[in-house]
mmCIF file of C-alpha atoms in Angstrom:
data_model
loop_
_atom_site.group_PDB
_atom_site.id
_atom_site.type_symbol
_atom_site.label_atom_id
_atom_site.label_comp_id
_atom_site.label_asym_id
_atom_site.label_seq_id
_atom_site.Cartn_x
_atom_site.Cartn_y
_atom_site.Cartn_z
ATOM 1 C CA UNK A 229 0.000 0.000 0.000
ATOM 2 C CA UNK A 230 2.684 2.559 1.009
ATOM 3 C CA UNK A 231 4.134 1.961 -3.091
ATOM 4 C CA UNK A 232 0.862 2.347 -4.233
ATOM 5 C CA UNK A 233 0.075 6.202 -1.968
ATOM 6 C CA UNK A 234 3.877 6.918 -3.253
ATOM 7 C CA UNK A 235 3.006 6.408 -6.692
ATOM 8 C CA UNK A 236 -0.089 8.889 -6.094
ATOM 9 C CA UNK A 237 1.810 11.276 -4.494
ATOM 10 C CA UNK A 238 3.845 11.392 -7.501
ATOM 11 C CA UNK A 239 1.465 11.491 -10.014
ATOM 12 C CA UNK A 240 0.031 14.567 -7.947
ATOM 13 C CA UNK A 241 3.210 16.064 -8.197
ATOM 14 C CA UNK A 242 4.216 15.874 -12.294
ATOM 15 C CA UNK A 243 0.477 17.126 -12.782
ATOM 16 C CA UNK A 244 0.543 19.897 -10.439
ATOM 17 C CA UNK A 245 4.295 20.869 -11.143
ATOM 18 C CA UNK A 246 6.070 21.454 -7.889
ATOM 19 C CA UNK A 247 6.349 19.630 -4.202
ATOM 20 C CA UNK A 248 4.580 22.427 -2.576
ATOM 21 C CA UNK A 249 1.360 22.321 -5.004
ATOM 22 C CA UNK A 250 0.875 18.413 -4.351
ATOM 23 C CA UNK A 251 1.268 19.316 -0.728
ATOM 24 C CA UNK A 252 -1.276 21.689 -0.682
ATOM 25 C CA UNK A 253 -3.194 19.540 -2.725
ATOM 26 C CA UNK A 254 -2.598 16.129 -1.077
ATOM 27 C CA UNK A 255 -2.868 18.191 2.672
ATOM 28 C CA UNK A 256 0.808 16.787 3.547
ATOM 29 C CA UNK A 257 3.949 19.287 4.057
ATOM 30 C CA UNK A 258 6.552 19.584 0.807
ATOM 31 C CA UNK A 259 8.890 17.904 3.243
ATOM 32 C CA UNK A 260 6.796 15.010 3.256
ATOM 33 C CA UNK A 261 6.024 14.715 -0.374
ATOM 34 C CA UNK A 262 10.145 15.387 -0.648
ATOM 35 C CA UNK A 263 10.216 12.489 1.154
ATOM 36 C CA UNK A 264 8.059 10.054 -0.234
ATOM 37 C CA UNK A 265 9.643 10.751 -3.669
ATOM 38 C CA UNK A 266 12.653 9.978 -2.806
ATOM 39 C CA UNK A 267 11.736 6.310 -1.237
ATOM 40 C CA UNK A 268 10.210 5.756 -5.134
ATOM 41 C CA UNK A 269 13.268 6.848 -6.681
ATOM 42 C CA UNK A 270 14.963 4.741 -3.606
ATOM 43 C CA UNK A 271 12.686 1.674 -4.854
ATOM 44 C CA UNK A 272 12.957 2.279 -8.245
ATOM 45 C CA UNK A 273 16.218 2.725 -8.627
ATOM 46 C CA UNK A 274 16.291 5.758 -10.986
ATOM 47 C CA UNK A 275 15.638 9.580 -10.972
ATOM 48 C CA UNK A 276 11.874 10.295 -11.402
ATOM 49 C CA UNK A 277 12.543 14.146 -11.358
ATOM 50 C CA UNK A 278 15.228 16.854 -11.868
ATOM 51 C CA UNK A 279 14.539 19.247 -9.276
ATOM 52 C CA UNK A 280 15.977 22.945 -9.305
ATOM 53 C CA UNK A 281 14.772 26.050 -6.841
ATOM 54 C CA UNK A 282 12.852 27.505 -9.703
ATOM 55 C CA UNK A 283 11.559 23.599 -11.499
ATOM 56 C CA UNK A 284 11.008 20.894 -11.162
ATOM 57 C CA UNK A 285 10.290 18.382 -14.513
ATOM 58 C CA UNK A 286 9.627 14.859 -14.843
ATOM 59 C CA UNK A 287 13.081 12.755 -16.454
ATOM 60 C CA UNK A 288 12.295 10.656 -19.141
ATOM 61 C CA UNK A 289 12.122 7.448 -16.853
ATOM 62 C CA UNK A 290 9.559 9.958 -14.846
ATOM 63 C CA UNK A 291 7.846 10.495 -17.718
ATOM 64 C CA UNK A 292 7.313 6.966 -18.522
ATOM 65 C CA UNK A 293 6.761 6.099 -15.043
ATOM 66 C CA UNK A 294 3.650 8.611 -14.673
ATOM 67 C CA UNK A 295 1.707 6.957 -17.698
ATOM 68 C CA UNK A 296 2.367 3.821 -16.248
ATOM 69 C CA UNK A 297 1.074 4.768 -12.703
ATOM 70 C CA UNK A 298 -2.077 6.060 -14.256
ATOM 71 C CA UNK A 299 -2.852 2.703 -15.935
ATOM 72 C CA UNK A 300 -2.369 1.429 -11.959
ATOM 73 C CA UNK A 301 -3.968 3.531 -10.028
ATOM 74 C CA UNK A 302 -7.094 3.303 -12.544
ATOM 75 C CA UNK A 303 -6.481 -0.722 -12.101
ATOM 76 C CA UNK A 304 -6.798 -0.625 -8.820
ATOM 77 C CA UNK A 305 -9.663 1.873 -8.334
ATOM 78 C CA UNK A 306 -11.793 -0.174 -10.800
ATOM 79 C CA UNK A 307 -10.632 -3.184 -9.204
ATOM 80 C CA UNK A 308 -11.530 -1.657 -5.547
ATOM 81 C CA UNK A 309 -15.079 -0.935 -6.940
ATOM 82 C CA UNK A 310 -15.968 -3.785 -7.984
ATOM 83 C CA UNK A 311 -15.101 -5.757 -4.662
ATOM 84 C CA UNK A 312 -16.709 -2.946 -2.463
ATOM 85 C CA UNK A 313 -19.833 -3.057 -4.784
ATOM 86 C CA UNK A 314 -19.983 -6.597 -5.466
ATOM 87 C CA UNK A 315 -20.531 -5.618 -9.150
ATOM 88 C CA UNK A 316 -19.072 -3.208 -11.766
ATOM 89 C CA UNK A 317 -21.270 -0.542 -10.123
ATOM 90 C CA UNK A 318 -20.288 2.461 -10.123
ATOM 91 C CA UNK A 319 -18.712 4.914 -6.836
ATOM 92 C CA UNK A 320 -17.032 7.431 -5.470
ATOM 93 C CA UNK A 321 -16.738 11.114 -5.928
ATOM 94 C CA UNK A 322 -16.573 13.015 -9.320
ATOM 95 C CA UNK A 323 -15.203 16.322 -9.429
ATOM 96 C CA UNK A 324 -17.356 18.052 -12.313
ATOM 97 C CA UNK A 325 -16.281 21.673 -13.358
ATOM 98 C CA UNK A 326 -18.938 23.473 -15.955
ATOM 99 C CA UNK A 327 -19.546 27.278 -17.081
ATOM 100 C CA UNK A 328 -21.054 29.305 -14.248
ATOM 101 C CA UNK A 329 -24.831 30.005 -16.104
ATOM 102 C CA UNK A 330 -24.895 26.917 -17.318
ATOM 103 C CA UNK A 331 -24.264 25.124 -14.296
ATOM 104 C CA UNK A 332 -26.897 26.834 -12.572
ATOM 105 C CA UNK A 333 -29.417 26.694 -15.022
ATOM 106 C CA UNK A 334 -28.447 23.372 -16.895
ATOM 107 C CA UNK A 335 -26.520 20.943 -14.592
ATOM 108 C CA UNK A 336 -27.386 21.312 -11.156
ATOM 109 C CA UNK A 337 -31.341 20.270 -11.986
ATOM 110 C CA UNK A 338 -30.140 17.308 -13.332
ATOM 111 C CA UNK A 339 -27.383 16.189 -10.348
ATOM 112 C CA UNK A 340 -29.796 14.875 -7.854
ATOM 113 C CA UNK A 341 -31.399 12.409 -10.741
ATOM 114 C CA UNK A 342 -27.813 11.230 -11.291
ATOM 115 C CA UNK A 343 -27.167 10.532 -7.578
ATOM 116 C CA UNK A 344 -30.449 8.993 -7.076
ATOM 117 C CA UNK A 345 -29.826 6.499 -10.130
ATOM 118 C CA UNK A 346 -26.146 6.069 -8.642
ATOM 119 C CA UNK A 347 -26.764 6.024 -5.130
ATOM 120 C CA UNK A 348 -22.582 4.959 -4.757
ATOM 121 C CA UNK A 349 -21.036 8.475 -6.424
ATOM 122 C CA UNK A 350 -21.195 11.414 -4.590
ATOM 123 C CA UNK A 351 -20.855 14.404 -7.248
ATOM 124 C CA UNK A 352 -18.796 17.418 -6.222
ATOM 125 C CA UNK A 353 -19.648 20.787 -8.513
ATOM 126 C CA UNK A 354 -17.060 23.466 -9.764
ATOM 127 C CA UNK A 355 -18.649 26.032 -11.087
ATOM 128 C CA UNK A 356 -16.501 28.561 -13.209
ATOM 129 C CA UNK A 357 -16.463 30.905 -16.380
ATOM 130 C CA UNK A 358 -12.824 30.419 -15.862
ATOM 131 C CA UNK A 359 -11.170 27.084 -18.250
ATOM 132 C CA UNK A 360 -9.843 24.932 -14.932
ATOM 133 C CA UNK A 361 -7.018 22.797 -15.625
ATOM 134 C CA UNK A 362 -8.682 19.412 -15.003
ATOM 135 C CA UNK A 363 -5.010 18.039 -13.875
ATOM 136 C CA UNK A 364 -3.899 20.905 -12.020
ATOM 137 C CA UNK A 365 -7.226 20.752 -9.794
ATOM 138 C CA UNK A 366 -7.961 17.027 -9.792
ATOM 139 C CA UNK A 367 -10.951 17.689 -12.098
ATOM 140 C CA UNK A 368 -12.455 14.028 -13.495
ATOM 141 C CA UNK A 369 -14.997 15.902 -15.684
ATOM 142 C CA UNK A 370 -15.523 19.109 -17.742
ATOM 143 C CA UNK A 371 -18.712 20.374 -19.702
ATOM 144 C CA UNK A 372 -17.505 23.178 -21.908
ATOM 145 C CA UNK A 373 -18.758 25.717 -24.301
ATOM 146 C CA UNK A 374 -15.126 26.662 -26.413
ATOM 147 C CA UNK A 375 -13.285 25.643 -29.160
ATOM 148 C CA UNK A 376 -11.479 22.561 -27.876
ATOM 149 C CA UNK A 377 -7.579 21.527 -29.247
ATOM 150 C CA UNK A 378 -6.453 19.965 -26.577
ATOM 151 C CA UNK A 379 -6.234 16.147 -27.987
ATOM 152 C CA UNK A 380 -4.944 14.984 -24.673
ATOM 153 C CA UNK A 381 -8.725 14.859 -23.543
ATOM 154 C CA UNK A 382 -11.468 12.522 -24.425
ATOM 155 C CA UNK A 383 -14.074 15.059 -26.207
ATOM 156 C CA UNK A 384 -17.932 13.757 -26.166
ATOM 157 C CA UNK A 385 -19.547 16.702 -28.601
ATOM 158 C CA UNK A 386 -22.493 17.004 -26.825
ATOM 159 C CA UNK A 387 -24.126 19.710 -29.442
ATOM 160 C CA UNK A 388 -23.063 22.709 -31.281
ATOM 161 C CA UNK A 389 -24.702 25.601 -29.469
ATOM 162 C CA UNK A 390 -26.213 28.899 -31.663
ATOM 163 C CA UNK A 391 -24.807 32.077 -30.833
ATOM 164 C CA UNK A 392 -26.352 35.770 -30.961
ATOM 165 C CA UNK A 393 -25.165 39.086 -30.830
ATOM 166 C CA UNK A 394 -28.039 40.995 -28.486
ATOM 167 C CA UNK A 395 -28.759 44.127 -27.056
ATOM 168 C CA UNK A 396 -31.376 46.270 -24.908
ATOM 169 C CA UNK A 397 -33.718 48.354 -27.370
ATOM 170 C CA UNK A 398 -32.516 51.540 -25.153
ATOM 171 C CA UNK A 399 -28.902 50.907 -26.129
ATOM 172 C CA UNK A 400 -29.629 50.904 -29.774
ATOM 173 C CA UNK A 401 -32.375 53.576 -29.742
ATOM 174 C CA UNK A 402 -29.429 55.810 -28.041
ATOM 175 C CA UNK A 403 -26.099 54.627 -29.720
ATOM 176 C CA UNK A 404 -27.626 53.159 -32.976
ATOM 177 C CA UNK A 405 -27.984 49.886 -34.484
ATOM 178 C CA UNK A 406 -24.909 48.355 -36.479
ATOM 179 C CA UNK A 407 -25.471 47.696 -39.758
ATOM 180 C CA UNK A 408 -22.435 45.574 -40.802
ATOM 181 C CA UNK A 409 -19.849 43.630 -38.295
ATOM 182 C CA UNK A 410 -17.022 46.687 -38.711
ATOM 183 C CA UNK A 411 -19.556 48.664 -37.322
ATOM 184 C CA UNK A 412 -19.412 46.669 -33.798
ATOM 185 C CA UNK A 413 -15.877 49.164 -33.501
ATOM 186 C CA UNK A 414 -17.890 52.258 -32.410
ATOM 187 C CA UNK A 415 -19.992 50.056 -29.840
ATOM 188 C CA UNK A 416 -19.831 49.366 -26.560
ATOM 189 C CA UNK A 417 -19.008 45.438 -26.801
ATOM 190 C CA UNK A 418 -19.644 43.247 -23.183
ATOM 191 C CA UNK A 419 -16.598 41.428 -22.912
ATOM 192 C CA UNK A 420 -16.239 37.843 -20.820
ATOM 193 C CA UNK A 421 -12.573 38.485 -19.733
ATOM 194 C CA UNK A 422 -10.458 36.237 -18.147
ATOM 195 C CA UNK A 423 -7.110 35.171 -18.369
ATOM 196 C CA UNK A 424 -6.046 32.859 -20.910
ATOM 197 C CA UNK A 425 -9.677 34.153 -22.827
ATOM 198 C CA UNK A 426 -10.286 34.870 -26.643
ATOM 199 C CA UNK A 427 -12.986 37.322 -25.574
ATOM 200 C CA UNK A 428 -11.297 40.567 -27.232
ATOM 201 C CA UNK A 429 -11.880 38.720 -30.290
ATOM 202 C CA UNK A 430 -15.286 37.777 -31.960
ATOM 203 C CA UNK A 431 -15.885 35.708 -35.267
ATOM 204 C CA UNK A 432 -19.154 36.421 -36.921
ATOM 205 C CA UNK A 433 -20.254 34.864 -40.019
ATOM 206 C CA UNK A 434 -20.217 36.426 -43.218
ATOM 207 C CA UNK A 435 -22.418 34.247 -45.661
ATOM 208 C CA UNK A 436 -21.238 31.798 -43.955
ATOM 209 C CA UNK A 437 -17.483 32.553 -44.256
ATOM 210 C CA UNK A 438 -15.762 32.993 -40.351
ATOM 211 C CA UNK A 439 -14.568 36.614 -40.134
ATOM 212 C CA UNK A 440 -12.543 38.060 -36.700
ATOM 213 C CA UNK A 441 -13.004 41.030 -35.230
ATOM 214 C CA UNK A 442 -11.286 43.003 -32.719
ATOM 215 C CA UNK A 443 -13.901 43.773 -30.352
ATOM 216 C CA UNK A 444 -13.578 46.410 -27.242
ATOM 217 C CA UNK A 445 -16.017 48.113 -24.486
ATOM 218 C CA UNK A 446 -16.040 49.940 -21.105
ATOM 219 C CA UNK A 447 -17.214 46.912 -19.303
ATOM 220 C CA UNK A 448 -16.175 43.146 -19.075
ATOM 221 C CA UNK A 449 -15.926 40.350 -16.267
ATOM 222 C CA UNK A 450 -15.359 37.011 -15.943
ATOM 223 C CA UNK A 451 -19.161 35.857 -15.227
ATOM 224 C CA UNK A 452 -21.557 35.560 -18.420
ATOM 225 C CA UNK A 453 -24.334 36.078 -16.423
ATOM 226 C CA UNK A 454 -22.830 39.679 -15.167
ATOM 227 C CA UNK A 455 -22.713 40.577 -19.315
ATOM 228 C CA UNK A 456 -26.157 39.248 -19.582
ATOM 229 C CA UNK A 457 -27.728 41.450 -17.248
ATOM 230 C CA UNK A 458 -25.732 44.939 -18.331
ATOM 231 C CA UNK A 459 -26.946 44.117 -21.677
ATOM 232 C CA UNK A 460 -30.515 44.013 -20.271
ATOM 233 C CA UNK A 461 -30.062 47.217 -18.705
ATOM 234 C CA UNK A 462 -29.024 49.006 -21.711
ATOM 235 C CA UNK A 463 -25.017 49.027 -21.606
ATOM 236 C CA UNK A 464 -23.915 47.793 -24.694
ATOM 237 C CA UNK A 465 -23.780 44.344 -26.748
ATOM 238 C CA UNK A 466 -23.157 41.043 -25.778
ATOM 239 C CA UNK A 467 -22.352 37.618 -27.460
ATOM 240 C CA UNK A 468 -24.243 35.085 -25.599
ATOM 241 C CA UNK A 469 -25.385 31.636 -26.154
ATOM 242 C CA UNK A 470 -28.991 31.331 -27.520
ATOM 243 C CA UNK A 471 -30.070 29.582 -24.743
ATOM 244 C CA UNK A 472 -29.327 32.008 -22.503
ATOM 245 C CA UNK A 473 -31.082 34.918 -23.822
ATOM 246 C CA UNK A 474 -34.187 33.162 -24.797
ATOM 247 C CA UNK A 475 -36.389 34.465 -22.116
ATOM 248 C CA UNK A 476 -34.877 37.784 -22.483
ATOM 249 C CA UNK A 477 -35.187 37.832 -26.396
ATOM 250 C CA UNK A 478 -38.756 36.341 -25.996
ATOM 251 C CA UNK A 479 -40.032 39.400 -24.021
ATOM 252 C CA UNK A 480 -38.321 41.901 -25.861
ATOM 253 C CA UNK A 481 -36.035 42.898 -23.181
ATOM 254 C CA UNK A 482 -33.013 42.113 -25.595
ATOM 255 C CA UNK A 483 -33.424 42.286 -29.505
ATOM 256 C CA UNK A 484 -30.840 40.720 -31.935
ATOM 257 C CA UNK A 485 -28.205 42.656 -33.504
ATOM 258 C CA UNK A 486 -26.795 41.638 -37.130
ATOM 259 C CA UNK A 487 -28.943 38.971 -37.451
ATOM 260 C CA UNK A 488 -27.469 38.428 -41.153
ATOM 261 C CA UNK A 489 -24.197 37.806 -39.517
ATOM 262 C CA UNK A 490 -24.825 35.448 -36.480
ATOM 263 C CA UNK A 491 -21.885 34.464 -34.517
ATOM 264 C CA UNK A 492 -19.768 31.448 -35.005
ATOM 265 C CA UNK A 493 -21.780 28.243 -32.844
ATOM 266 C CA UNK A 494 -20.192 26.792 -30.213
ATOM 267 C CA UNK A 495 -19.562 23.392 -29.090
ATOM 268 C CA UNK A 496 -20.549 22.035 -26.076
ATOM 269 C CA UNK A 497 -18.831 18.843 -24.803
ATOM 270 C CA UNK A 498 -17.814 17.010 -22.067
ATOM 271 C CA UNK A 499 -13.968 16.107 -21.661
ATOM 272 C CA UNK A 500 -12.545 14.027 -19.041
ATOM 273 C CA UNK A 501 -8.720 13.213 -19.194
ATOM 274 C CA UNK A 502 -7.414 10.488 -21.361
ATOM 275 C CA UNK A 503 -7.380 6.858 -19.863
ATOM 276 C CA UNK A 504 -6.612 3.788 -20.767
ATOM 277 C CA UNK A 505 -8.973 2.913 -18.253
ATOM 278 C CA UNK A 506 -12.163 5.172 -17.593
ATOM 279 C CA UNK A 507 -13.630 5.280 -14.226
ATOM 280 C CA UNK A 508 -16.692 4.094 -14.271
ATOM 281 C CA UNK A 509 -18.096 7.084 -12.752
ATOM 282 C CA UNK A 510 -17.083 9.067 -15.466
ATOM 283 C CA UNK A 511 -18.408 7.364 -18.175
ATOM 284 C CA UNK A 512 -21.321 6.621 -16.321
ATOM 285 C CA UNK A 513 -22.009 10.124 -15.510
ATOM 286 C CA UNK A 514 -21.188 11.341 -19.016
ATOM 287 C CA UNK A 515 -23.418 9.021 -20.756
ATOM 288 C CA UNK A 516 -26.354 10.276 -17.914
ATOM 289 C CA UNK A 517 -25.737 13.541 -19.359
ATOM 290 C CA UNK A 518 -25.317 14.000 -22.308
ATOM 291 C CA UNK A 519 -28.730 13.435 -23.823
ATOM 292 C CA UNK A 520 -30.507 15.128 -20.868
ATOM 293 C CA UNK A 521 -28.476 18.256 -21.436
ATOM 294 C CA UNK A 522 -29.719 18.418 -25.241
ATOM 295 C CA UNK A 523 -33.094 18.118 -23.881
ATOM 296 C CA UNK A 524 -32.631 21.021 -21.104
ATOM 297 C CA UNK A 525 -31.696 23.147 -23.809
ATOM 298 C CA UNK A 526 -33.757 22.373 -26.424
ATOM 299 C CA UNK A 527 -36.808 23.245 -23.949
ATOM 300 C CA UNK A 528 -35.100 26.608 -23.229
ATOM 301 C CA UNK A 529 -34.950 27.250 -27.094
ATOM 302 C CA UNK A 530 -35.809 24.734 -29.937
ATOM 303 C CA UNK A 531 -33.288 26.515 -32.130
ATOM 304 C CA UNK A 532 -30.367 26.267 -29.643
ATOM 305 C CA UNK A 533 -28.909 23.377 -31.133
ATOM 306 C CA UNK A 534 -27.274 23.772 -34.401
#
């Protein structure tokens, strides 16, 4: 057993980067992870990780080691699981980070169906506007709205999403109503801001040709739901999802803005990280999901869904 917490410990240390993160992370001092790395090198026989004051990186034979204590630890958790449950059931906690609005809105109705049909996994919520680093913060699943590169993931397309550009009828009574995208430059744009964001950016389509524009504005922050309600009280134009405008666009509270050149869709998706072996938990929850989140959004707005 003490190989096997070693082997976590280290895991939680390539993914999080230093000795003092895993502590933090794993609630033991950097001493003590120190320590414990250095009785798996000690077992192992070879360096695991060159260690500098400023870095610390995984050696090759670390490298190697870490994908080959993922395929254990996975092993052993399925293999755990099944004894405690008697059957491939699945259990235990999953960590589920998703986009702030839509969590509230979208997800959190639907958790307490997913625990009662899984009455063994406890489901922990992260909600964020902010792209968490599932590694970095122990994160088994994501639901997001973005353009997604990262092939390292597993990426279950759950729909792509309609966008619209909207605004209060007071703002455009006051500043105008743009008549082509480079028009959007002497607007007031509601920005979703953020570091590591694409926000100052927005691609519109153009007979159906992708076209970038800078975008800028007074306001921005890093909650969509903060953008959705200046634009409702009159302070400039937002990008939003059309599922979260619906209501608004439906009482004429918010009105669309270059309708002939809608905004790029989105996709939403869940990723978890790649495995040879996927918890059960994940996949089960994923699969749970994934059609009940088209439905949630379809009843919000039949056209959501591309």
């Amino acid at each position: 057993m003490a190989l096997l917490e070693n082997m976590r410990i280290f895991v939680r240390v390539v993914e999080l980067g230093s000795l003092s993160a895993a502590g933090r992370n794993l609630r033991m001092s950097p001493a003590m992870v120190s320590h414990r790395i250095q009785q798996l090198e000690t077992h192992l026989g070879v360096r695991l990780l060159n260690r500098t004051t400023r870095q610390l990186q995984a050696t090759e034979a670390g490298v190697d080691f870490y994908q080959g204590c993922l395929d254990v630890l996975e092993a052993v958790e399925r293999a755990h699981s099944n004894i405690v449950t008697g059957s491939t059931l699945p259990s235990g906690s999953v960590r589920v980070t998703a986009p702030l609005g839509f969590g509230r809105r979208i997800l959190a109705p639907l958790v307490p169906e997913f625990c009662a049909a899984n009455t063994l996994v406890e489901v922990r919520l992260r909600l964020s506007d902010h792209l968490l680093d599932l590694l970095r913060e122990a994160v088994d699943v994501a639901i997001r709205m973005a353009t997604l590169k990262d092939s390292s993931f597993v990426v279950r397309k759950i729909a792509d999403l309609r966008r619209v550009l909207v605004a209060a009828p007071s703002y455009l009574e006051e500043r105008g109503r743009p008549q082509s995208p480079a028009d959007l430059a002497d607007h007031n744009c509601l920005l979703l801001r953020f570091p590591g964001t694409q926000q100052f950016q927005w691609t519109l389509l153009d007979k159906g040709e992708p076209v970038k524009l800078s975008v800028a504005g007074r306001f921005d922050a890093d909650d969509g739901d903060v953008l959705t309600g200046w634009a409702v009280d009159g302070r400039g134009i937002a990008m939003k999802p059309l599922w979260e405008v619906a209501e608004h666009l439906a009482s004429g509270a918010l009105v669309p803005v270059l309708p002939d050149h809608p905004p790029e869709p989105v996709m939403l998706a869940v990723l978890y990280p790649h495995r040879a072996l996927v918890p059960a938990k994940v996949r089960v929850f994923a699969d749970h999901m994934m059609p009940r989140i088209r439905a949630a959004l379809t009843a919000l707005s039949p056209d959501t869904i591309v």
